[in-house]
Short mmCIF file of N, CA, C and O in Angstrom, two decimals:
data_model
loop_
_atom_site.label_atom_id
_atom_site.label_comp_id
_atom_site.label_asym_id
_atom_site.label_seq_id
_atom_site.Cartn_x
_atom_site.Cartn_y
_atom_site.Cartn_z
N PRO W 1 0.98 -15.29 -1.61
CA PRO W 1 2.21 -14.85 -2.29
C PRO W 1 3.29 -14.53 -1.27
O PRO W 1 2.98 -14.13 -0.16
N PRO W 2 4.55 -14.65 -1.67
CA PRO W 2 5.63 -14.36 -0.72
C PRO W 2 5.63 -12.88 -0.36
O PRO W 2 5.25 -12.03 -1.17
N ALA W 3 6.05 -12.61 0.88
CA ALA W 3 6.00 -11.24 1.38
C ALA W 3 6.82 -10.29 0.51
O ALA W 3 6.48 -9.12 0.37
N ALA W 4 7.87 -10.82 -0.09
CA ALA W 4 8.75 -9.97 -0.87
C ALA W 4 8.04 -9.42 -2.12
O ALA W 4 8.45 -8.39 -2.65
N ALA W 5 6.96 -10.09 -2.54
CA ALA W 5 6.27 -9.66 -3.75
C ALA W 5 5.34 -8.46 -3.49
O ALA W 5 4.88 -7.83 -4.43
N MET W 6 5.10 -8.19 -2.22
CA MET W 6 4.18 -7.09 -1.92
C MET W 6 4.85 -5.74 -2.16
O MET W 6 5.98 -5.53 -1.77
N PRO W 7 4.12 -4.86 -2.82
CA PRO W 7 4.70 -3.54 -3.08
C PRO W 7 4.74 -2.68 -1.83
O PRO W 7 3.88 -2.82 -0.95
N LYS W 8 5.73 -1.83 -1.77
CA LYS W 8 5.83 -0.91 -0.65
C LYS W 8 5.37 0.46 -1.12
O LYS W 8 5.96 1.03 -2.03
N HIS W 9 4.31 0.94 -0.51
CA HIS W 9 3.76 2.24 -0.91
C HIS W 9 4.23 3.32 0.05
O HIS W 9 4.22 3.12 1.26
N GLU W 10 4.59 4.44 -0.55
CA GLU W 10 5.04 5.53 0.29
C GLU W 10 4.02 6.67 0.29
O GLU W 10 3.54 7.08 -0.77
N PHE W 11 3.72 7.15 1.49
CA PHE W 11 2.76 8.24 1.63
C PHE W 11 3.40 9.38 2.41
O PHE W 11 4.22 9.16 3.29
N SER W 12 2.98 10.57 2.05
CA SER W 12 3.36 11.72 2.83
C SER W 12 2.18 12.05 3.74
O SER W 12 1.06 12.23 3.28
N VAL W 13 2.42 12.05 5.05
CA VAL W 13 1.36 12.35 6.01
C VAL W 13 1.83 13.51 6.89
O VAL W 13 2.92 13.45 7.45
N ASP W 14 1.02 14.54 6.96
CA ASP W 14 1.42 15.74 7.69
C ASP W 14 1.35 15.53 9.21
O ASP W 14 0.46 16.03 9.89
N MET W 15 2.34 14.79 9.72
CA MET W 15 2.40 14.51 11.16
C MET W 15 3.33 15.52 11.82
O MET W 15 4.38 15.85 11.27
N THR W 16 2.95 15.99 12.99
CA THR W 16 3.81 16.96 13.65
C THR W 16 4.34 16.49 15.00
O THR W 16 5.24 17.08 15.55
N CYS W 17 3.74 15.43 15.53
CA CYS W 17 4.20 14.99 16.85
C CYS W 17 3.96 13.50 17.05
O CYS W 17 3.39 12.83 16.20
N GLU W 18 4.40 13.01 18.19
CA GLU W 18 4.22 11.61 18.55
C GLU W 18 2.75 11.21 18.50
O GLU W 18 2.40 10.11 18.10
N GLY W 19 1.90 12.12 18.96
CA GLY W 19 0.47 11.83 18.97
C GLY W 19 -0.05 11.55 17.57
O GLY W 19 -0.86 10.66 17.36
N CYS W 20 0.45 12.33 16.62
CA CYS W 20 0.06 12.15 15.22
C CYS W 20 0.51 10.78 14.71
O CYS W 20 -0.25 10.05 14.08
N SER W 21 1.77 10.44 14.98
CA SER W 21 2.27 9.16 14.45
C SER W 21 1.62 7.98 15.17
O SER W 21 1.39 6.94 14.57
N ASN W 22 1.28 8.17 16.45
CA ASN W 22 0.55 7.11 17.16
C ASN W 22 -0.83 6.91 16.56
O ASN W 22 -1.32 5.78 16.47
N ALA W 23 -1.44 8.01 16.15
CA ALA W 23 -2.77 7.92 15.53
C ALA W 23 -2.68 7.14 14.22
O ALA W 23 -3.52 6.29 13.93
N VAL W 24 -1.62 7.42 13.45
CA VAL W 24 -1.41 6.69 12.19
C VAL W 24 -1.21 5.19 12.48
O VAL W 24 -1.79 4.33 11.83
N THR W 25 -0.40 4.90 13.51
CA THR W 25 -0.17 3.51 13.90
C THR W 25 -1.49 2.81 14.23
O THR W 25 -1.75 1.70 13.78
N ARG W 26 -2.33 3.51 14.99
CA ARG W 26 -3.60 2.89 15.40
C ARG W 26 -4.55 2.63 14.24
O ARG W 26 -5.16 1.57 14.17
N VAL W 27 -4.68 3.59 13.32
CA VAL W 27 -5.61 3.35 12.21
C VAL W 27 -5.10 2.25 11.28
O VAL W 27 -5.90 1.45 10.78
N LEU W 28 -3.78 2.18 11.10
CA LEU W 28 -3.24 1.12 10.24
C LEU W 28 -3.38 -0.25 10.90
O LEU W 28 -3.70 -1.23 10.24
N ASN W 29 -3.17 -0.31 12.21
CA ASN W 29 -3.34 -1.58 12.91
C ASN W 29 -4.80 -2.02 12.90
O ASN W 29 -5.09 -3.22 12.83
N LYS W 30 -5.71 -1.06 12.95
CA LYS W 30 -7.14 -1.37 12.89
C LYS W 30 -7.50 -1.99 11.55
O LYS W 30 -8.30 -2.90 11.47
N LEU W 31 -6.91 -1.43 10.49
CA LEU W 31 -7.16 -1.94 9.14
C LEU W 31 -6.66 -3.38 9.03
O LEU W 31 -7.34 -4.25 8.50
N GLY W 32 -5.47 -3.61 9.57
CA GLY W 32 -4.90 -4.95 9.56
C GLY W 32 -4.28 -5.31 8.23
O GLY W 32 -4.52 -4.64 7.22
N GLY W 33 -3.47 -6.37 8.23
CA GLY W 33 -2.85 -6.83 7.00
C GLY W 33 -1.83 -5.86 6.45
O GLY W 33 -1.63 -5.79 5.23
N VAL W 34 -1.22 -5.09 7.32
CA VAL W 34 -0.22 -4.13 6.87
C VAL W 34 1.06 -4.23 7.69
O VAL W 34 1.03 -4.58 8.86
N GLN W 35 2.15 -3.93 7.02
CA GLN W 35 3.42 -3.74 7.71
C GLN W 35 3.87 -2.35 7.33
O GLN W 35 3.80 -1.97 6.15
N PHE W 36 4.29 -1.58 8.31
CA PHE W 36 4.59 -0.20 7.96
C PHE W 36 5.71 0.40 8.79
O PHE W 36 6.02 -0.08 9.89
N ASP W 37 6.31 1.43 8.24
CA ASP W 37 7.34 2.20 8.93
C ASP W 37 6.91 3.65 8.93
O ASP W 37 6.46 4.17 7.90
N ILE W 38 7.04 4.30 10.07
CA ILE W 38 6.70 5.71 10.15
C ILE W 38 7.97 6.52 10.37
O ILE W 38 8.74 6.24 11.28
N ASP W 39 8.16 7.47 9.48
CA ASP W 39 9.30 8.37 9.58
C ASP W 39 8.75 9.74 9.95
O ASP W 39 8.35 10.52 9.09
N LEU W 40 8.68 9.99 11.25
CA LEU W 40 8.07 11.23 11.75
C LEU W 40 8.80 12.49 11.28
O LEU W 40 8.16 13.41 10.79
N PRO W 41 10.13 12.56 11.42
CA PRO W 41 10.81 13.79 11.01
C PRO W 41 10.58 14.15 9.54
O PRO W 41 10.47 15.31 9.19
N ASN W 42 10.50 13.12 8.69
CA ASN W 42 10.29 13.39 7.26
C ASN W 42 8.83 13.31 6.85
O ASN W 42 8.50 13.40 5.66
N LYS W 43 7.95 13.08 7.82
CA LYS W 43 6.50 13.02 7.57
C LYS W 43 6.15 11.98 6.51
O LYS W 43 5.33 12.23 5.62
N LYS W 44 6.80 10.83 6.61
CA LYS W 44 6.55 9.79 5.62
C LYS W 44 6.11 8.49 6.28
O LYS W 44 6.61 8.13 7.35
N VAL W 45 5.19 7.80 5.60
CA VAL W 45 4.76 6.49 6.07
C VAL W 45 4.92 5.54 4.89
O VAL W 45 4.38 5.79 3.81
N SER W 46 5.70 4.47 5.08
CA SER W 46 5.77 3.48 4.02
C SER W 46 5.07 2.21 4.48
O SER W 46 5.28 1.73 5.59
N VAL W 47 4.20 1.74 3.61
CA VAL W 47 3.33 0.63 3.96
C VAL W 47 3.52 -0.54 3.01
O VAL W 47 3.54 -0.37 1.80
N ASP W 48 3.64 -1.70 3.61
CA ASP W 48 3.78 -2.95 2.89
C ASP W 48 2.45 -3.68 3.04
O ASP W 48 2.12 -4.12 4.14
N SER W 49 1.67 -3.78 1.96
CA SER W 49 0.34 -4.35 2.12
C SER W 49 -0.26 -4.79 0.80
O SER W 49 0.12 -4.29 -0.26
N GLU W 50 -1.23 -5.70 0.90
CA GLU W 50 -1.94 -6.10 -0.31
C GLU W 50 -3.19 -5.26 -0.52
O GLU W 50 -3.88 -5.41 -1.52
N HIS W 51 -3.49 -4.40 0.44
CA HIS W 51 -4.62 -3.49 0.26
C HIS W 51 -4.31 -2.53 -0.89
O HIS W 51 -3.15 -2.23 -1.16
N SER W 52 -5.37 -2.03 -1.52
CA SER W 52 -5.16 -1.09 -2.62
C SER W 52 -4.67 0.25 -2.07
O SER W 52 -4.86 0.56 -0.90
N VAL W 53 -4.06 1.02 -2.94
CA VAL W 53 -3.58 2.35 -2.57
C VAL W 53 -4.75 3.20 -2.07
O VAL W 53 -4.63 3.94 -1.09
N GLU W 54 -5.90 3.06 -2.71
CA GLU W 54 -7.09 3.84 -2.32
C GLU W 54 -7.48 3.53 -0.88
O GLU W 54 -7.77 4.42 -0.09
N THR W 55 -7.50 2.22 -0.55
CA THR W 55 -7.85 1.81 0.81
C THR W 55 -6.87 2.39 1.81
O THR W 55 -7.26 2.92 2.85
N LEU W 56 -5.59 2.30 1.48
CA LEU W 56 -4.56 2.80 2.40
C LEU W 56 -4.67 4.31 2.56
O LEU W 56 -4.58 4.83 3.67
N LEU W 57 -4.93 4.99 1.45
CA LEU W 57 -5.05 6.44 1.49
C LEU W 57 -6.25 6.85 2.35
O LEU W 57 -6.16 7.75 3.18
N GLU W 58 -7.38 6.16 2.13
CA GLU W 58 -8.57 6.46 2.92
C GLU W 58 -8.31 6.25 4.41
O GLU W 58 -8.75 7.02 5.25
N THR W 59 -7.62 5.16 4.71
CA THR W 59 -7.31 4.83 6.10
C THR W 59 -6.44 5.91 6.74
O THR W 59 -6.71 6.37 7.85
N LEU W 60 -5.41 6.32 6.01
CA LEU W 60 -4.51 7.35 6.54
C LEU W 60 -5.22 8.69 6.71
O LEU W 60 -4.98 9.42 7.66
N LYS W 61 -6.14 8.97 5.80
CA LYS W 61 -6.88 10.24 5.86
C LYS W 61 -7.81 10.30 7.06
O LYS W 61 -8.22 11.38 7.47
N LYS W 62 -8.15 9.13 7.60
CA LYS W 62 -9.02 9.09 8.78
C LYS W 62 -8.42 9.87 9.95
O LYS W 62 -9.12 10.33 10.83
N THR W 63 -7.11 9.97 9.97
CA THR W 63 -6.46 10.67 11.08
C THR W 63 -6.70 12.18 10.99
O THR W 63 -6.40 12.90 11.94
N GLY W 64 -7.22 12.64 9.86
CA GLY W 64 -7.48 14.06 9.71
C GLY W 64 -6.27 14.85 9.25
O GLY W 64 -6.32 16.07 9.13
N LYS W 65 -5.17 14.14 8.97
CA LYS W 65 -3.96 14.80 8.50
C LYS W 65 -3.97 14.85 6.97
O LYS W 65 -4.52 13.95 6.33
N THR W 66 -3.30 15.86 6.43
CA THR W 66 -3.16 15.95 4.98
C THR W 66 -2.28 14.78 4.52
O THR W 66 -1.18 14.59 5.02
N THR W 67 -2.80 13.98 3.60
CA THR W 67 -2.11 12.77 3.16
C THR W 67 -2.01 12.73 1.64
O THR W 67 -3.01 12.95 0.96
N THR W 68 -0.84 12.45 1.13
CA THR W 68 -0.70 12.27 -0.31
C THR W 68 0.11 11.02 -0.61
O THR W 68 0.98 10.63 0.17
N TYR W 69 -0.21 10.42 -1.75
CA TYR W 69 0.49 9.22 -2.17
C TYR W 69 1.74 9.61 -2.95
O TYR W 69 1.67 10.41 -3.87
N LEU W 70 2.87 9.04 -2.54
CA LEU W 70 4.13 9.41 -3.19
C LEU W 70 4.56 8.39 -4.25
O LEU W 70 5.37 8.70 -5.11
N GLY W 71 4.00 7.18 -4.16
CA GLY W 71 4.37 6.15 -5.12
C GLY W 71 4.99 4.94 -4.45
O GLY W 71 5.11 4.90 -3.23
N THR W 72 5.38 3.96 -5.27
CA THR W 72 6.00 2.77 -4.68
C THR W 72 7.48 3.04 -4.49
O THR W 72 8.08 3.85 -5.19
N LYS W 73 8.01 2.30 -3.53
CA LYS W 73 9.40 2.55 -3.19
C LYS W 73 10.28 1.52 -3.87
O LYS W 73 9.98 0.36 -3.85
N MET R 1 -35.07 23.06 18.98
CA MET R 1 -34.12 22.04 18.52
C MET R 1 -33.54 21.30 19.73
O MET R 1 -33.19 21.91 20.72
N ASP R 2 -33.47 20.02 19.58
CA ASP R 2 -32.99 19.17 20.66
C ASP R 2 -31.46 19.07 20.60
O ASP R 2 -30.92 18.63 19.59
N VAL R 3 -30.78 19.50 21.62
CA VAL R 3 -29.33 19.35 21.65
C VAL R 3 -28.88 18.71 22.95
O VAL R 3 -29.50 18.88 23.99
N ARG R 4 -27.80 18.00 22.85
CA ARG R 4 -27.21 17.40 24.05
C ARG R 4 -25.73 17.68 24.10
O ARG R 4 -25.11 17.98 23.08
N LYS R 5 -25.18 17.53 25.28
CA LYS R 5 -23.76 17.82 25.46
C LYS R 5 -23.09 16.63 26.11
O LYS R 5 -23.66 16.02 27.02
N ILE R 6 -21.92 16.30 25.62
CA ILE R 6 -21.19 15.18 26.21
C ILE R 6 -19.69 15.49 26.23
O ILE R 6 -19.19 16.21 25.36
N THR R 7 -19.02 14.96 27.23
CA THR R 7 -17.57 15.09 27.27
C THR R 7 -16.96 13.70 27.13
O THR R 7 -17.29 12.79 27.89
N VAL R 8 -16.12 13.55 26.10
CA VAL R 8 -15.47 12.28 25.84
C VAL R 8 -14.00 12.39 26.25
O VAL R 8 -13.35 13.37 25.89
N ALA R 9 -13.52 11.43 27.00
CA ALA R 9 -12.10 11.41 27.36
C ALA R 9 -11.29 10.94 26.16
O ALA R 9 -11.63 9.94 25.54
N VAL R 10 -10.24 11.68 25.82
CA VAL R 10 -9.42 11.34 24.66
C VAL R 10 -7.96 11.21 25.08
O VAL R 10 -7.37 12.16 25.59
N GLN R 11 -7.39 10.03 24.88
CA GLN R 11 -5.98 9.81 25.19
C GLN R 11 -5.17 9.82 23.90
O GLN R 11 -5.67 9.43 22.86
N GLY R 12 -3.94 10.26 24.00
CA GLY R 12 -3.05 10.15 22.85
C GLY R 12 -2.82 11.44 22.09
O GLY R 12 -2.06 11.46 21.14
N MET R 13 -3.47 12.52 22.51
CA MET R 13 -3.21 13.80 21.84
C MET R 13 -2.00 14.42 22.52
O MET R 13 -1.93 14.48 23.75
N THR R 14 -1.04 14.86 21.72
CA THR R 14 0.14 15.45 22.35
C THR R 14 0.42 16.86 21.86
O THR R 14 1.27 17.53 22.41
N CYS R 15 -0.25 17.29 20.82
CA CYS R 15 0.05 18.65 20.34
C CYS R 15 -1.18 19.31 19.75
O CYS R 15 -2.23 18.71 19.61
N GLY R 16 -0.98 20.58 19.40
CA GLY R 16 -2.08 21.37 18.86
C GLY R 16 -2.65 20.83 17.57
O GLY R 16 -3.84 20.97 17.32
N SER R 17 -1.81 20.17 16.78
CA SER R 17 -2.34 19.68 15.50
C SER R 17 -3.26 18.48 15.68
O SER R 17 -4.17 18.27 14.90
N CYS R 18 -3.00 17.69 16.74
CA CYS R 18 -3.92 16.58 17.05
C CYS R 18 -5.29 17.17 17.41
O CYS R 18 -6.33 16.69 16.95
N VAL R 19 -5.27 18.20 18.25
CA VAL R 19 -6.50 18.85 18.69
C VAL R 19 -7.26 19.39 17.48
O VAL R 19 -8.46 19.16 17.34
N GLN R 20 -6.52 20.09 16.62
CA GLN R 20 -7.15 20.68 15.43
C GLN R 20 -7.76 19.63 14.52
O GLN R 20 -8.86 19.81 14.00
N ALA R 21 -7.03 18.54 14.34
CA ALA R 21 -7.51 17.48 13.46
C ALA R 21 -8.85 16.94 13.96
O ALA R 21 -9.79 16.74 13.19
N ILE R 22 -8.94 16.72 15.27
CA ILE R 22 -10.19 16.19 15.84
C ILE R 22 -11.30 17.22 15.72
O ILE R 22 -12.42 16.90 15.32
N GLU R 23 -10.97 18.47 16.07
CA GLU R 23 -12.00 19.51 16.00
C GLU R 23 -12.55 19.64 14.59
O GLU R 23 -13.75 19.77 14.38
N GLN R 24 -11.64 19.59 13.60
CA GLN R 24 -12.09 19.75 12.22
C GLN R 24 -12.92 18.57 11.76
O GLN R 24 -14.01 18.73 11.23
N ARG R 25 -12.38 17.37 12.00
CA ARG R 25 -13.04 16.19 11.45
C ARG R 25 -14.36 15.88 12.14
O ARG R 25 -15.38 15.69 11.50
N VAL R 26 -14.34 15.84 13.46
CA VAL R 26 -15.57 15.52 14.19
C VAL R 26 -16.54 16.71 14.11
O VAL R 26 -17.76 16.53 14.06
N GLY R 27 -15.98 17.92 14.05
CA GLY R 27 -16.82 19.10 13.94
C GLY R 27 -17.64 19.12 12.66
O GLY R 27 -18.69 19.74 12.61
N GLN R 28 -17.14 18.42 11.64
CA GLN R 28 -17.85 18.39 10.36
C GLN R 28 -18.89 17.28 10.30
O GLN R 28 -19.67 17.22 9.37
N ALA R 29 -18.88 16.40 11.28
CA ALA R 29 -19.81 15.27 11.26
C ALA R 29 -21.24 15.77 11.35
O ALA R 29 -21.52 16.80 11.98
N ASN R 30 -22.13 15.01 10.72
CA ASN R 30 -23.55 15.33 10.74
C ASN R 30 -24.08 15.39 12.17
O ASN R 30 -23.83 14.49 12.96
N GLY R 31 -24.80 16.43 12.48
CA GLY R 31 -25.43 16.50 13.80
C GLY R 31 -24.54 17.03 14.90
O GLY R 31 -24.95 17.09 16.05
N VAL R 32 -23.30 17.41 14.56
CA VAL R 32 -22.42 18.00 15.57
C VAL R 32 -22.50 19.51 15.43
O VAL R 32 -22.20 20.08 14.39
N HIS R 33 -22.97 20.16 16.51
CA HIS R 33 -23.12 21.61 16.46
C HIS R 33 -21.83 22.30 16.84
O HIS R 33 -21.48 23.33 16.29
N CYS R 34 -21.16 21.75 17.81
CA CYS R 34 -20.02 22.44 18.36
C CYS R 34 -19.10 21.43 19.04
O CYS R 34 -19.57 20.50 19.69
N ILE R 35 -17.81 21.60 18.85
CA ILE R 35 -16.87 20.72 19.53
C ILE R 35 -15.71 21.54 20.07
O ILE R 35 -15.22 22.45 19.41
N GLN R 36 -15.32 21.21 21.29
CA GLN R 36 -14.18 21.88 21.88
C GLN R 36 -13.27 20.80 22.47
O GLN R 36 -13.69 20.02 23.32
N VAL R 37 -12.05 20.78 21.97
CA VAL R 37 -11.11 19.76 22.43
C VAL R 37 -10.07 20.40 23.33
O VAL R 37 -9.51 21.45 23.00
N SER R 38 -9.85 19.78 24.46
CA SER R 38 -8.85 20.29 25.40
C SER R 38 -7.66 19.35 25.47
O SER R 38 -7.80 18.17 25.81
N LEU R 39 -6.50 19.90 25.14
CA LEU R 39 -5.27 19.11 25.19
C LEU R 39 -4.90 18.81 26.65
O LEU R 39 -4.56 17.68 27.00
N GLU R 40 -5.00 19.83 27.48
CA GLU R 40 -4.67 19.66 28.90
C GLU R 40 -5.65 18.73 29.60
O GLU R 40 -5.26 17.90 30.41
N GLY R 41 -6.92 18.92 29.31
CA GLY R 41 -7.96 18.12 29.96
C GLY R 41 -8.11 16.74 29.34
O GLY R 41 -8.87 15.92 29.83
N LYS R 42 -7.38 16.49 28.23
CA LYS R 42 -7.48 15.22 27.50
C LYS R 42 -8.94 14.84 27.26
O LYS R 42 -9.37 13.71 27.54
N SER R 43 -9.68 15.80 26.75
CA SER R 43 -11.09 15.52 26.53
C SER R 43 -11.65 16.35 25.38
O SER R 43 -11.05 17.33 24.96
N ALA R 44 -12.79 15.91 24.90
CA ALA R 44 -13.51 16.65 23.86
C ALA R 44 -14.93 16.86 24.36
O ALA R 44 -15.60 15.91 24.76
N THR R 45 -15.36 18.11 24.35
CA THR R 45 -16.74 18.41 24.74
C THR R 45 -17.51 18.72 23.46
O THR R 45 -17.11 19.57 22.68
N ILE R 46 -18.58 17.95 23.28
CA ILE R 46 -19.31 18.04 22.02
C ILE R 46 -20.78 18.36 22.28
O ILE R 46 -21.41 17.75 23.16
N ILE R 47 -21.29 19.32 21.53
CA ILE R 47 -22.72 19.62 21.57
C ILE R 47 -23.31 19.07 20.28
O ILE R 47 -22.84 19.40 19.19
N TYR R 48 -24.29 18.20 20.42
CA TYR R 48 -24.77 17.47 19.25
C TYR R 48 -26.28 17.28 19.25
O TYR R 48 -26.95 17.46 20.28
N ASP R 49 -26.77 16.90 18.09
CA ASP R 49 -28.18 16.59 17.91
C ASP R 49 -28.38 15.09 18.16
O ASP R 49 -27.86 14.27 17.41
N PRO R 50 -29.12 14.73 19.21
CA PRO R 50 -29.26 13.31 19.55
C PRO R 50 -30.01 12.48 18.49
O PRO R 50 -29.98 11.26 18.53
N LYS R 51 -30.65 13.17 17.54
CA LYS R 51 -31.32 12.41 16.47
C LYS R 51 -30.29 11.91 15.46
O LYS R 51 -30.51 10.92 14.78
N LEU R 52 -29.18 12.62 15.35
CA LEU R 52 -28.19 12.28 14.33
C LEU R 52 -26.94 11.61 14.89
O LEU R 52 -26.21 10.93 14.16
N GLN R 53 -26.66 11.84 16.16
CA GLN R 53 -25.46 11.26 16.76
C GLN R 53 -25.81 10.70 18.13
O GLN R 53 -26.78 11.14 18.76
N SER R 54 -24.98 9.76 18.58
CA SER R 54 -25.14 9.25 19.93
C SER R 54 -23.77 9.34 20.60
O SER R 54 -22.77 9.47 19.92
N PRO R 55 -23.73 9.25 21.94
CA PRO R 55 -22.42 9.26 22.60
C PRO R 55 -21.48 8.22 22.00
O PRO R 55 -20.30 8.49 21.77
N GLU R 56 -22.03 7.05 21.68
CA GLU R 56 -21.20 5.98 21.13
C GLU R 56 -20.70 6.31 19.72
O GLU R 56 -19.54 6.05 19.39
N SER R 57 -21.55 6.91 18.90
CA SER R 57 -21.11 7.23 17.53
C SER R 57 -20.05 8.32 17.56
O SER R 57 -19.14 8.33 16.73
N LEU R 58 -20.15 9.24 18.51
CA LEU R 58 -19.15 10.30 18.64
C LEU R 58 -17.83 9.74 19.15
O LEU R 58 -16.75 10.10 18.68
N ARG R 59 -17.94 8.83 20.12
CA ARG R 59 -16.73 8.19 20.65
C ARG R 59 -16.02 7.44 19.52
O ARG R 59 -14.81 7.49 19.38
N GLU R 60 -16.83 6.75 18.71
CA GLU R 60 -16.27 5.96 17.62
C GLU R 60 -15.60 6.85 16.57
O GLU R 60 -14.57 6.49 16.01
N ALA R 61 -16.19 8.03 16.33
CA ALA R 61 -15.62 8.95 15.35
C ALA R 61 -14.20 9.36 15.76
O ALA R 61 -13.30 9.46 14.94
N ILE R 62 -14.01 9.59 17.05
CA ILE R 62 -12.68 9.98 17.55
C ILE R 62 -11.75 8.77 17.57
O ILE R 62 -10.60 8.84 17.16
N ASP R 63 -12.29 7.65 18.00
CA ASP R 63 -11.51 6.41 18.05
C ASP R 63 -11.01 6.03 16.65
O ASP R 63 -9.89 5.57 16.48
N ASP R 64 -11.89 6.25 15.67
CA ASP R 64 -11.60 5.95 14.27
C ASP R 64 -10.42 6.75 13.75
O ASP R 64 -9.74 6.33 12.82
N MET R 65 -10.21 7.91 14.33
CA MET R 65 -9.10 8.76 13.88
C MET R 65 -7.77 8.31 14.46
O MET R 65 -6.73 8.87 14.14
N GLY R 66 -7.81 7.33 15.36
CA GLY R 66 -6.57 6.81 15.92
C GLY R 66 -6.28 7.30 17.32
O GLY R 66 -5.17 7.15 17.82
N PHE R 67 -7.30 7.87 17.97
CA PHE R 67 -7.11 8.27 19.36
C PHE R 67 -7.98 7.40 20.25
O PHE R 67 -9.06 6.98 19.86
N ASP R 68 -7.47 7.16 21.44
CA ASP R 68 -8.18 6.31 22.38
C ASP R 68 -9.27 7.14 23.06
O ASP R 68 -8.96 7.99 23.91
N ALA R 69 -10.51 6.92 22.69
CA ALA R 69 -11.61 7.71 23.24
C ALA R 69 -12.50 6.85 24.12
O ALA R 69 -12.76 5.70 23.80
N SER R 70 -12.93 7.42 25.24
CA SER R 70 -13.84 6.66 26.09
C SER R 70 -14.91 7.58 26.67
O SER R 70 -14.66 8.76 26.94
N LEU R 71 -16.09 7.00 26.86
CA LEU R 71 -17.21 7.77 27.40
C LEU R 71 -17.13 7.80 28.92
O LEU R 71 -16.56 6.90 29.53
N PRO R 72 -17.66 8.87 29.51
CA PRO R 72 -17.63 8.93 30.97
C PRO R 72 -18.46 7.80 31.57
O PRO R 72 -19.44 7.36 30.97
N ASP R 73 -18.03 7.35 32.71
CA ASP R 73 -18.74 6.29 33.42
C ASP R 73 -20.14 6.78 33.78
O ASP R 73 -20.29 7.81 34.43
N PRO R 74 -21.18 6.08 33.32
CA PRO R 74 -22.54 6.53 33.64
C PRO R 74 -22.86 6.41 35.13
O PRO R 74 -23.76 7.09 35.63
N ASN R 75 -22.15 5.54 35.82
CA ASN R 75 -22.36 5.39 37.26
C ASN R 75 -21.08 5.65 38.04
O ASN R 75 -20.45 4.72 38.53
N PRO R 76 -20.70 6.90 38.13
CA PRO R 76 -19.40 7.17 38.77
C PRO R 76 -19.44 6.93 40.28
O PRO R 76 -20.49 6.99 40.88
#
């Protein structure tokens, strides 16, 4: 499917520093098949992916940070 | 009870919350008795039960969280 059809999911991740956002980057890259933007000051991660929300949530939670799903953007 | 101790080098931690996240998550893993993470030393010292965990499984647990973890060189 065309990339434009993929939903963009927004998550709130309790990141406090560069190390936190780097950790998020690493776990998402490990999962693969994702395009994402990290907004550190606002503690938000928006992910463009065909993975399910559950998969993405589980992946983000691996970092040990409090993570909640905010919905599609 | 059989316990072992290992120090894993951890790169990428920059603040107290990174340290806390690792201590909480890895500290809850099966067979981990005690974990102490040092931000300055860029390392995690873990006391564990070798029947339930191995140096590699502990390294992987930290790596899985998004931090670059490596085991000490066995032949320094």
